[in-house]
XYZ file of C-alpha atoms in Angstrom:
668
model
C -0.411 -0.310 0.364
C 1.008 3.403 -0.650
C 2.296 6.280 1.480
C -0.626 8.451 0.574
C -3.148 5.466 0.858
C -1.560 4.763 4.138
C -1.903 8.430 5.238
C -5.611 8.323 3.971
C -6.501 5.096 5.783
C -5.340 6.370 9.002
C -7.083 9.642 8.360
C -10.734 8.104 7.487
C -10.100 6.488 10.747
C -9.556 9.456 13.039
C -11.992 11.036 11.251
C -14.875 8.402 12.118
C -13.410 8.047 15.766
C -14.113 11.803 15.867
C -17.804 11.456 14.128
C -18.848 8.448 15.784
C -17.897 10.428 19.760
C -20.073 13.876 18.656
C -22.224 13.116 15.752
C -24.260 10.069 14.132
C -25.534 10.316 10.780
C -27.850 7.896 9.992
C -29.336 7.259 6.505
C -32.166 4.715 4.520
C -31.184 4.228 1.032
C -33.301 6.193 -1.440
C -36.082 4.630 -2.884
C -36.893 4.117 -5.765
C -39.979 5.800 -7.488
C -41.813 2.501 -9.539
C -44.114 2.002 -7.418
C -45.488 2.896 -3.765
C -44.104 2.032 -0.351
C -43.926 -1.314 0.813
C -43.247 -3.439 4.236
C -39.404 -3.949 2.819
C -39.133 -0.156 2.504
C -41.309 -0.118 5.921
C -38.737 -2.060 7.368
C -35.112 0.028 6.311
C -37.272 3.237 7.452
C -38.500 1.871 10.882
C -34.542 -0.048 11.583
C -32.881 3.481 10.780
C -35.862 5.336 12.764
C -34.995 3.234 15.688
C -30.665 4.241 15.640
C -31.881 7.364 15.165
C -33.863 8.207 17.900
C -31.414 5.896 20.521
C -28.323 8.172 18.788
C -31.041 11.539 19.617
C -31.698 10.288 23.525
C -27.967 9.885 23.930
C -26.673 12.137 23.370
C -25.739 12.222 19.810
C -25.792 15.095 17.230
C -27.955 13.244 14.665
C -28.564 13.486 11.298
C -31.302 10.888 9.528
C -31.397 11.349 5.798
C -34.581 9.479 3.527
C -35.697 10.277 0.297
C -36.284 9.005 -2.969
C -34.590 8.137 -6.504
C -36.332 9.469 -9.387
C -33.781 9.383 -12.222
C -32.996 6.957 -15.250
C -35.151 5.282 -18.117
C -37.335 3.346 -16.390
C -38.604 6.190 -14.804
C -39.260 8.425 -18.673
C -40.610 5.090 -20.184
C -43.093 4.625 -17.000
C -44.279 8.315 -17.064
C -44.308 8.160 -20.810
C -47.113 4.923 -20.613
C -49.190 6.848 -18.272
C -49.600 10.069 -20.086
C -47.739 11.824 -17.870
C -44.178 14.510 -17.794
C -41.532 12.321 -16.206
C -41.192 15.639 -13.190
C -45.215 15.318 -12.510
C -45.040 11.530 -12.238
C -42.127 11.449 -10.343
C -43.783 14.051 -7.641
C -46.733 12.230 -7.741
C -44.826 8.668 -6.607
C -42.028 10.665 -3.965
C -45.318 12.351 -2.287
C -46.456 8.674 -1.087
C -43.573 7.877 0.038
C -42.959 11.311 2.482
C -46.940 11.268 3.638
C -45.939 7.544 4.472
C -43.361 8.444 6.761
C -44.383 11.154 7.822
C -48.118 9.331 8.989
C -45.737 6.719 10.973
C -43.620 9.696 12.295
C -40.502 8.764 10.925
C -37.996 11.405 12.150
C -35.886 12.316 9.545
C -34.183 15.427 9.281
C -34.035 15.574 5.876
C -36.100 13.945 2.561
C -34.165 14.340 -0.200
C -35.436 13.512 -3.938
C -32.556 13.427 -6.919
C -34.691 15.673 -8.722
C -33.366 18.977 -6.695
C -31.461 21.268 -7.771
C -28.755 21.179 -4.897
C -28.230 17.311 -4.984
C -27.551 17.422 -9.100
C -25.390 20.190 -8.431
C -23.412 18.003 -5.750
C -23.587 15.219 -8.207
C -21.438 17.143 -11.231
C -19.319 18.830 -8.807
C -18.410 14.718 -7.763
C -18.280 13.543 -10.907
C -15.439 16.989 -12.001
C -13.897 15.765 -8.705
C -13.435 12.335 -9.976
C -12.272 13.083 -13.621
C -9.887 15.490 -12.612
C -8.324 12.966 -10.412
C -7.896 11.036 -12.935
C -10.737 8.527 -12.295
C -13.135 8.929 -15.538
C -12.586 8.520 -18.758
C -14.701 8.390 -22.636
C -14.883 5.589 -24.815
C -17.285 3.136 -25.466
C -19.530 0.502 -24.543
C -20.748 -2.384 -26.037
C -22.831 -4.922 -24.031
C -26.496 -6.025 -23.391
C -28.402 -3.817 -20.935
C -31.798 -4.978 -18.901
C -34.025 -1.655 -18.978
C -35.738 -3.264 -15.702
C -33.279 -3.799 -13.510
C -31.241 -0.577 -15.599
C -28.183 -3.084 -15.517
C -25.627 -4.680 -17.530
C -25.101 -8.011 -18.101
C -22.373 -10.071 -19.910
C -23.096 -12.781 -22.152
C -22.650 -15.317 -20.436
C -24.831 -14.129 -17.466
C -27.934 -14.209 -20.735
C -30.648 -17.213 -20.721
C -30.926 -17.677 -23.874
C -28.948 -15.315 -24.823
C -31.480 -12.600 -25.054
C -33.025 -12.812 -21.534
C -31.926 -11.041 -18.159
C -30.655 -13.325 -15.222
C -32.784 -11.558 -13.062
C -36.009 -10.280 -13.862
C -36.172 -12.053 -17.177
C -36.874 -9.628 -19.525
C -35.742 -9.277 -22.588
C -32.383 -7.200 -22.494
C -31.053 -4.628 -25.812
C -27.780 -4.402 -27.257
C -26.534 -1.347 -26.242
C -23.494 0.440 -27.894
C -23.348 3.911 -26.749
C -19.964 6.434 -26.261
C -19.844 6.582 -22.313
C -18.003 8.200 -19.978
C -16.022 5.226 -17.407
C -15.363 5.645 -13.447
C -11.720 3.551 -13.199
C -13.762 0.630 -10.637
C -10.871 -1.484 -11.716
C -8.285 0.892 -9.598
C -9.629 0.115 -6.607
C -10.126 -3.418 -6.486
C -6.792 -3.798 -3.879
C -7.642 -0.412 -2.140
C -11.166 -2.033 -1.790
C -9.750 -5.750 -0.524
C -7.712 -3.588 2.150
C -10.035 -1.339 3.003
C -12.179 -5.155 4.390
C -9.766 -6.335 5.801
C -8.383 -3.428 8.095
C -12.237 -2.758 8.755
C -13.906 -6.343 9.426
C -16.875 -4.904 10.567
C -17.277 -2.038 7.654
C -20.220 -4.584 6.350
C -22.954 -6.194 8.492
C -24.086 -8.794 8.807
C -20.177 -10.771 8.364
C -21.716 -13.428 6.262
C -22.647 -10.412 3.273
C -19.285 -8.893 3.590
C -17.731 -12.375 2.867
C -19.703 -12.421 -0.403
C -18.627 -8.959 -1.309
C -14.800 -9.978 -0.613
C -15.720 -12.728 -3.182
C -17.243 -10.791 -6.075
C -14.214 -8.249 -5.801
C -11.452 -10.791 -6.074
C -12.697 -12.312 -9.029
C -11.938 -8.528 -10.576
C -13.398 -5.553 -11.186
C -14.184 -3.751 -14.669
C -14.289 0.232 -15.194
C -18.052 1.526 -14.828
C -20.191 2.580 -17.650
C -21.216 5.804 -15.942
C -22.830 7.898 -18.278
C -25.627 6.920 -21.555
C -26.710 8.925 -24.367
C -30.015 7.334 -24.970
C -32.157 9.239 -22.664
C -31.872 12.137 -20.910
C -33.988 12.113 -17.737
C -31.062 12.104 -15.480
C -28.273 14.540 -14.360
C -26.399 16.454 -17.051
C -22.435 16.231 -16.793
C -20.917 19.117 -15.515
C -20.636 22.551 -17.908
C -17.572 22.100 -17.949
C -16.602 18.941 -19.575
C -18.701 20.372 -22.779
C -20.666 16.823 -23.422
C -24.652 17.987 -22.865
C -25.327 14.572 -24.919
C -24.521 12.625 -21.626
C -26.574 11.741 -18.441
C -24.866 10.050 -15.478
C -25.715 6.701 -15.028
C -28.158 6.066 -11.931
C -26.601 4.564 -9.712
C -23.769 7.137 -9.477
C -26.380 9.490 -9.021
C -27.995 7.843 -6.270
C -25.381 7.106 -4.417
C -23.999 10.473 -3.896
C -27.652 11.197 -2.408
C -25.968 10.450 0.971
C -23.389 13.371 1.017
C -25.134 16.318 -1.287
C -28.169 15.612 1.064
C -25.564 17.220 3.556
C -24.515 20.109 1.443
C -21.682 18.418 -0.851
C -21.102 20.606 -3.404
C -23.061 23.969 -2.456
C -23.142 25.079 0.865
C -21.747 22.091 2.890
C -22.886 23.337 5.715
C -23.727 19.942 6.981
C -20.986 17.792 6.161
C -19.318 17.648 9.535
C -21.744 14.754 10.330
C -20.147 12.691 7.652
C -19.081 9.655 7.638
C -22.514 7.595 8.259
C -22.197 5.487 11.694
C -25.048 3.102 9.374
C -26.301 3.155 6.274
C -29.147 0.794 6.026
C -29.805 -1.219 2.794
C -31.579 -3.990 1.530
C -29.223 -6.873 0.101
C -30.220 -6.486 -3.540
C -27.912 -3.287 -3.722
C -25.018 -4.412 -1.456
C -22.982 -4.685 -4.491
C -23.513 -0.544 -5.025
C -23.126 -0.021 -1.451
C -20.554 -1.897 -0.792
C -18.198 -1.892 -4.041
C -19.334 1.502 -6.023
C -19.986 3.549 -3.382
C -16.707 3.153 -1.230
C -14.973 3.797 -4.767
C -16.229 6.702 -5.032
C -15.727 8.241 -2.153
C -12.053 6.978 -1.873
C -12.195 8.698 -5.263
C -13.629 11.863 -3.426
C -11.145 11.547 -1.016
C -13.479 11.366 1.664
C -14.072 9.312 4.694
C -16.048 5.845 4.116
C -19.086 4.673 6.370
C -18.548 3.004 9.841
C -21.311 0.507 8.836
C -23.115 -1.021 5.493
C -26.144 -2.682 6.814
C -28.131 -5.274 4.593
C -30.993 -6.535 5.530
C -32.697 -9.756 4.631
C -36.215 -9.754 2.534
C -39.644 -10.213 3.796
C -42.430 -12.822 2.739
C -46.025 -13.556 3.526
C -46.830 -16.334 5.087
C -44.280 -18.908 3.759
C -44.431 -16.896 0.020
C -42.903 -14.543 -2.180
C -45.366 -11.929 -1.907
C -47.042 -10.875 -5.622
C -49.786 -8.727 -6.679
C -51.358 -11.468 -8.291
C -51.070 -13.740 -5.322
C -52.913 -10.645 -3.077
C -50.359 -11.144 -0.528
C -47.933 -8.034 -0.626
C -48.367 -6.651 2.594
C -48.885 -2.904 2.919
C -47.358 -1.327 5.890
C -49.940 1.130 6.097
C -52.367 -0.949 6.766
C -51.162 -3.391 9.063
C -50.151 -0.090 11.065
C -54.109 0.987 11.316
C -55.170 -2.515 12.210
C -52.525 -3.398 15.029
C -51.208 0.020 15.897
C -48.165 1.512 14.649
C -45.926 0.756 17.782
C -46.984 -2.843 17.855
C -46.003 -2.836 14.446
C -42.619 -1.896 14.657
C -42.113 -3.788 17.086
C -43.001 -6.586 15.689
C -41.234 -6.272 12.729
C -37.282 -5.618 14.469
C -38.160 -8.812 16.810
C -39.168 -11.306 14.634
C -36.104 -11.765 12.174
C -32.303 -11.263 13.073
C -31.016 -8.441 10.825
C -29.687 -9.992 7.618
C -31.914 -12.705 7.624
C -35.140 -12.930 5.265
C -38.666 -12.276 7.360
C -41.929 -13.899 6.960
C -44.879 -11.819 7.888
C -48.203 -13.579 9.004
C -50.910 -12.105 11.401
C -50.641 -15.412 13.402
C -47.194 -14.414 14.126
C -48.358 -10.933 14.688
C -50.901 -11.487 17.259
C -48.410 -13.971 19.115
C -45.857 -11.047 19.553
C -48.254 -8.746 20.766
C -50.354 -10.868 22.810
C -47.306 -12.737 24.479
C -44.435 -10.065 24.680
C -46.250 -7.005 24.617
C -49.374 -7.916 26.390
C -48.154 -10.850 28.997
C -45.136 -9.468 29.792
C -44.744 -5.613 29.472
C -48.414 -4.501 29.599
C -49.101 -6.591 32.677
C -46.293 -5.814 34.553
C -47.588 -2.269 34.742
C -51.163 -3.158 35.399
C -49.741 -5.340 38.527
C -47.693 -1.990 39.682
C -51.265 -0.238 38.980
C -52.750 -2.338 40.858
C -50.617 -2.499 43.968
C -49.531 0.693 44.307
C -53.789 1.681 43.989
C -54.510 -1.350 46.620
C -51.920 -0.318 49.753
C -50.661 2.828 49.279
C -53.117 5.269 46.812
C -51.059 4.941 43.898
C -47.987 6.548 45.996
C -44.614 5.291 44.033
C -41.273 5.892 46.457
C -37.862 4.178 45.445
C -35.915 4.983 48.357
C -35.287 2.106 49.736
C -34.937 -0.741 46.857
C -31.626 -0.883 47.739
C -31.983 -1.840 51.144
C -34.221 -4.824 49.854
C -33.323 -5.257 46.115
C -29.958 -4.662 45.183
C -29.331 -8.515 43.453
C -32.532 -7.278 41.372
C -31.116 -3.715 40.172
C -27.715 -5.257 40.093
C -29.171 -8.255 37.538
C -31.219 -5.430 35.544
C -28.189 -2.755 35.426
C -25.827 -5.604 33.775
C -28.148 -6.224 31.119
C -28.971 -2.953 30.279
C -24.685 -2.193 29.520
C -25.399 -4.704 27.118
C -27.719 -3.015 24.714
C -26.146 -0.323 22.714
C -23.447 -1.918 21.206
C -26.284 -4.865 20.140
C -28.360 -1.695 18.504
C -25.124 -0.786 16.509
C -23.763 -4.054 15.930
C -27.277 -4.870 13.982
C -28.456 -7.101 16.328
C -31.222 -5.904 16.896
C -33.417 -8.512 17.588
C -30.965 -9.787 20.473
C -31.691 -6.212 21.625
C -35.471 -6.213 22.364
C -34.746 -9.995 23.954
C -32.179 -8.988 26.110
C -34.393 -6.047 27.107
C -37.163 -8.201 28.004
C -35.014 -9.806 30.522
C -35.734 -7.029 33.251
C -39.349 -7.848 32.784
C -39.022 -11.133 34.037
C -37.298 -9.581 37.442
C -39.845 -7.420 37.914
C -42.463 -10.733 37.614
C -40.006 -12.810 39.428
C -39.643 -10.470 42.255
C -43.661 -10.080 42.010
C -44.130 -13.717 43.126
C -40.925 -14.171 44.825
C -42.000 -11.656 47.132
C -45.567 -11.656 47.347
C -46.174 -7.501 48.184
C -50.067 -9.021 49.703
C -48.079 -11.512 52.381
C -45.378 -8.190 52.878
C -48.814 -6.003 53.911
C -49.972 -8.315 55.840
C -46.579 -9.214 57.983
C -46.602 -5.580 58.479
C -43.241 -4.664 56.406
C -44.465 -1.997 54.081
C -40.960 -0.295 53.702
C -40.779 -3.153 52.411
C -43.303 -3.426 49.739
C -43.416 0.248 49.328
C -39.843 -0.791 47.975
C -41.069 -3.496 45.955
C -43.328 -1.470 44.023
C -40.686 0.497 43.351
C -38.476 -1.288 42.136
C -41.134 -2.843 39.606
C -41.342 1.157 38.908
C -38.209 1.802 38.758
C -37.507 -1.257 36.062
C -40.107 -0.462 33.529
C -39.040 2.704 33.700
C -36.102 2.126 32.513
C -37.334 -0.186 29.543
C -39.341 2.187 28.976
C -36.463 4.453 28.259
C -34.537 2.030 25.810
C -37.287 0.713 24.316
C -38.570 4.527 23.338
C -36.709 4.301 20.349
C -38.611 1.042 18.491
C -41.972 2.017 20.350
C -41.966 5.588 21.394
C -45.740 5.960 21.631
C -45.409 3.086 24.223
C -42.474 4.476 25.802
C -44.373 8.094 26.173
C -47.254 6.329 27.871
C -45.100 4.069 30.176
C -43.188 7.539 30.990
C -45.940 9.357 31.811
C -48.030 7.095 33.962
C -44.733 6.978 35.663
C -44.079 10.481 35.518
C -40.604 11.321 33.874
C -39.892 12.788 30.480
C -37.629 10.669 28.504
C -34.708 12.332 26.695
C -31.026 12.546 27.122
C -31.158 13.395 31.049
C -33.058 10.687 32.079
C -31.534 8.422 29.750
C -28.223 9.624 31.324
C -29.727 9.096 35.187
C -31.582 6.015 34.707
C -29.826 4.247 32.033
C -25.697 5.646 32.284
C -25.638 6.522 36.354
C -28.451 3.671 37.279
C -30.086 5.996 39.166
C -34.169 5.210 40.645
C -37.095 7.680 39.875
C -38.453 9.990 42.830
C -41.532 9.582 44.352
C -44.521 9.922 42.467
C -48.353 9.490 42.200
C -48.564 6.552 39.307
C -51.360 7.515 37.343
C -53.921 4.510 36.303
C -53.824 4.017 32.215
C -55.838 1.506 30.163
C -54.560 -1.135 29.055
C -51.722 -0.636 26.719
C -52.365 -3.950 24.992
C -55.372 -5.430 25.055
C -55.405 -9.271 23.766
C -56.074 -10.227 20.319
C -58.174 -12.678 19.728
C -58.989 -13.339 15.916
C -56.689 -11.839 12.722
C -58.546 -8.234 12.130
C -57.363 -7.785 8.676
C -58.931 -9.660 5.255
C -56.723 -11.440 3.110
C -57.141 -9.830 -0.090
C -58.139 -10.880 -2.978
C -55.407 -12.235 -6.121
C -55.655 -10.064 -9.297
C -54.839 -10.206 -13.048
C -50.573 -9.200 -13.429
C -50.003 -6.474 -14.730
C -48.308 -5.957 -18.297
C -45.233 -5.315 -16.915
C -44.686 -6.447 -13.317
C -42.668 -3.514 -11.282
C -39.874 -5.022 -9.465
C -39.547 -3.917 -6.028
C -35.870 -3.181 -5.852
C -32.639 -2.700 -9.060
C -30.997 -5.744 -8.824
C -27.369 -6.436 -9.216
C -25.763 -7.927 -12.034
C -25.514 -11.709 -10.775
C -21.895 -12.940 -10.095
C -20.259 -14.187 -13.360
C -19.097 -17.968 -12.664
C -15.797 -19.288 -11.989
C -13.948 -22.659 -13.753
C -11.859 -22.252 -11.144
C -10.052 -20.899 -8.018
C -13.777 -20.856 -5.795
C -13.135 -19.437 -2.861
C -13.291 -21.813 -0.037
C -16.609 -21.975 1.754
C -17.306 -23.378 5.610
C -20.053 -25.611 6.007
C -22.530 -24.097 7.119
C -22.869 -21.434 4.318
C -23.051 -25.086 2.043
C -25.995 -26.229 4.283
C -27.590 -22.822 3.246
C -28.869 -24.456 0.136
C -31.785 -27.183 0.098
C -30.720 -29.546 -2.606
C -33.717 -32.520 -3.373
C -34.540 -35.234 -5.758
C -37.049 -34.449 -7.795
C -39.320 -36.303 -11.044
C -39.877 -35.074 -13.933
C -43.926 -35.659 -14.197
C -44.735 -32.978 -16.977
C -42.251 -31.723 -19.455
C -43.049 -29.659 -22.507
C -40.899 -27.155 -24.961
C -41.210 -23.120 -24.238
C -42.488 -22.049 -27.592
C -40.267 -19.799 -29.347
C -37.020 -20.967 -26.957
C -33.995 -22.537 -28.861
C -32.869 -23.941 -25.055
C -35.571 -23.621 -23.013
C -37.747 -26.369 -21.666
C -40.938 -26.144 -19.474
C -40.484 -28.938 -16.169
C -43.367 -30.011 -13.274
C -41.199 -31.833 -10.729
C -42.194 -33.334 -7.794
C -40.123 -32.637 -5.040
C -42.485 -34.309 -2.145
C -44.262 -30.857 -1.803
C -48.176 -30.638 -2.315
C -48.217 -29.327 -5.602
C -45.319 -30.157 -8.236
C -42.716 -26.991 -8.547
C -42.298 -25.596 -11.976
C -38.906 -25.421 -13.440
C -37.846 -23.416 -16.303
C -34.625 -25.297 -17.607
C -32.177 -24.514 -20.450
C -31.298 -28.194 -21.251
C -33.158 -28.487 -24.879
C -30.536 -28.992 -26.871
C -29.610 -32.242 -24.911
C -33.290 -33.153 -23.288
C -35.948 -33.389 -25.486
C -39.290 -32.844 -23.680
C -40.061 -37.038 -23.760
C -36.548 -37.561 -22.886
C -36.385 -35.726 -19.459
C -40.797 -37.375 -18.123
C -40.622 -39.451 -15.186
C -37.177 -39.251 -14.696
C -35.379 -38.034 -12.021
C -33.596 -34.810 -11.409
C -31.420 -32.748 -8.483
C -33.200 -29.667 -7.772
C -31.838 -26.713 -5.887
C -35.313 -26.489 -4.024
C -34.097 -22.675 -2.056
C -33.941 -20.242 -4.744
C -36.051 -17.362 -5.118
C -37.915 -17.844 -7.534
C -37.543 -16.282 -11.038
C -39.188 -15.056 -14.619
C -37.247 -16.545 -17.843
C -39.575 -15.866 -20.984
C -41.913 -14.582 -18.692
C -42.118 -17.880 -16.972
C -41.959 -18.275 -13.639
C -39.155 -20.829 -12.580
C -39.142 -21.969 -9.461
C -35.382 -23.714 -8.622
C -32.399 -25.088 -10.874
C -31.404 -28.379 -12.198
C -27.535 -29.141 -11.451
C -25.902 -30.561 -14.280
C -22.402 -30.524 -15.897
C -21.189 -29.653 -18.805
C -17.813 -29.756 -20.564
C -16.711 -29.355 -24.396
C -18.990 -32.946 -25.316
C -21.819 -31.130 -23.579
C -24.003 -31.241 -20.984
C -25.810 -34.149 -18.742
C -27.925 -34.247 -16.166
C -26.731 -34.700 -12.296
C -29.158 -37.367 -11.212
C -29.499 -40.255 -8.379
C -27.639 -43.420 -8.685
C -30.338 -45.894 -7.926
C -34.342 -44.691 -7.619
C -35.161 -42.542 -4.236
C -38.568 -40.894 -3.202
C -39.426 -37.363 -4.845
C -37.961 -34.679 -2.037
C -35.316 -37.030 -0.538
C -32.356 -34.443 0.860
C -29.275 -34.036 -1.136
C -26.084 -33.910 1.375
């Protein structure tokens, strides 16, 4: 590593340390305006809001950025099909996101749009700096481009030499003049950075995925287009007006233009970001392109790029045709916004895929929230009202219940690192332990017995212990459930803010004497689902995509990175029996198979094997199936798995069981 890069790395570390101690900058991805917000968008934004609220409560000067991504060929074409100007269409969809976040009381400090004038000026400034640094050059690009995914794909990744490997739609051969970013120059620098900062990408399993991709070699990145106009023009000094910037360069720069980069730069001291939250489908853009852009601009890198998983519903992928898309507004209206927030953050480990079901949501509300938290507050209200006319005094808690206090404080001291290591489900799991301490203390010491024995001071101290635990839990719960935290704190006559966080969490203080307010139960029991399942509707002519998929990593024939046994067993391989086989019309390579893998219904699998196997030859034969791939569309046909095969210079052959096996038999 050169002396310049070494010095730059030290500066990055110094700036990051300063930022983490004084300021906290939290971002969501900017959401693409091709459809209204869904549960995945809500999940990302709720996590970011939780981190921002905790940062403010703990005394950090915090800035929280979210917004919408509005440029690109796909938006331009979507507006035309609706008979609207591109700006009007972008305005309409962007407003639906902002309105939802406002209704959800998301505590963002700025809602950025890539059509904002100051954003576009900042992007042009960044382009100029990269150009002057020698990281941008002009050349000609030719390749297969998927408009839907806004991504170029090498021919080796295409299906039938034409169709996008991500969405199954036809690609277009694009040959045009383009400006390129010298991404290849940053391969070694990125790998060194990943090594020096093992927590840069969270969870760590995603870090390994990124490292393997970069080790496979980075190609220079096309960053401008000339075939459409809806985008940021190049800087005037470049004097090349036919070019607009490729959507990913434009979009990624929002994280610094949102702080004023390239204009007034008034808030650039919030950079680098503490946490940048994204979905796993855009990890490559954020963990490879974005750091390389920042290195070119001589800006420090964020502390964490944190990639979460996707959500299904009742075990199935969501789609409009199934009528099972989760509308976050409807769920929040039916079950309560704070309950929805708690469920989303508690239900699934960060980075893993989550499944939404009303049953699981109801179970969390009735059990975790109702039985554990709500019931404890009800018990305190009952005890204090019956024995002390609502009075609560913590003066003698330490005298009688120091062991319980120590146990509670030991748990509370472990929580903050879990939150910012993106182990939010564990943060909530641990936060529930003090509630268990409190409920056990009531059962163990029995205030009714203490009162009968004339031990009023001890009974009041127990009252004070329960109130103190509820207060401390409500403080740490408030970033996740702000309205519930406020209700509990108001009943206990204190305010949740940095002062109470310092006193009761950091300094382990207890509550001053107060008279407890009676409030209605926080979590009324829910006996039946509150939302009806929507009826399936017809597919739209062009299925809208939630995300901007990343290009699939090119297959490597040799030098494949080693994986652990746990990673191997993440792949589900099963024996299948082909029960129906037919050719796909107009395709030279594809067969449409129905494969029994031991489930209620056969899986539909689209396989590119027609050149070597006829439909008749496949019928009633056994195959090996990769059974846990996410469904894909090839030539408009849904494919729910992949067959194992081997191919060399002599052609392709299927991988089959040596002897007949029961359909669905696991392969390991």
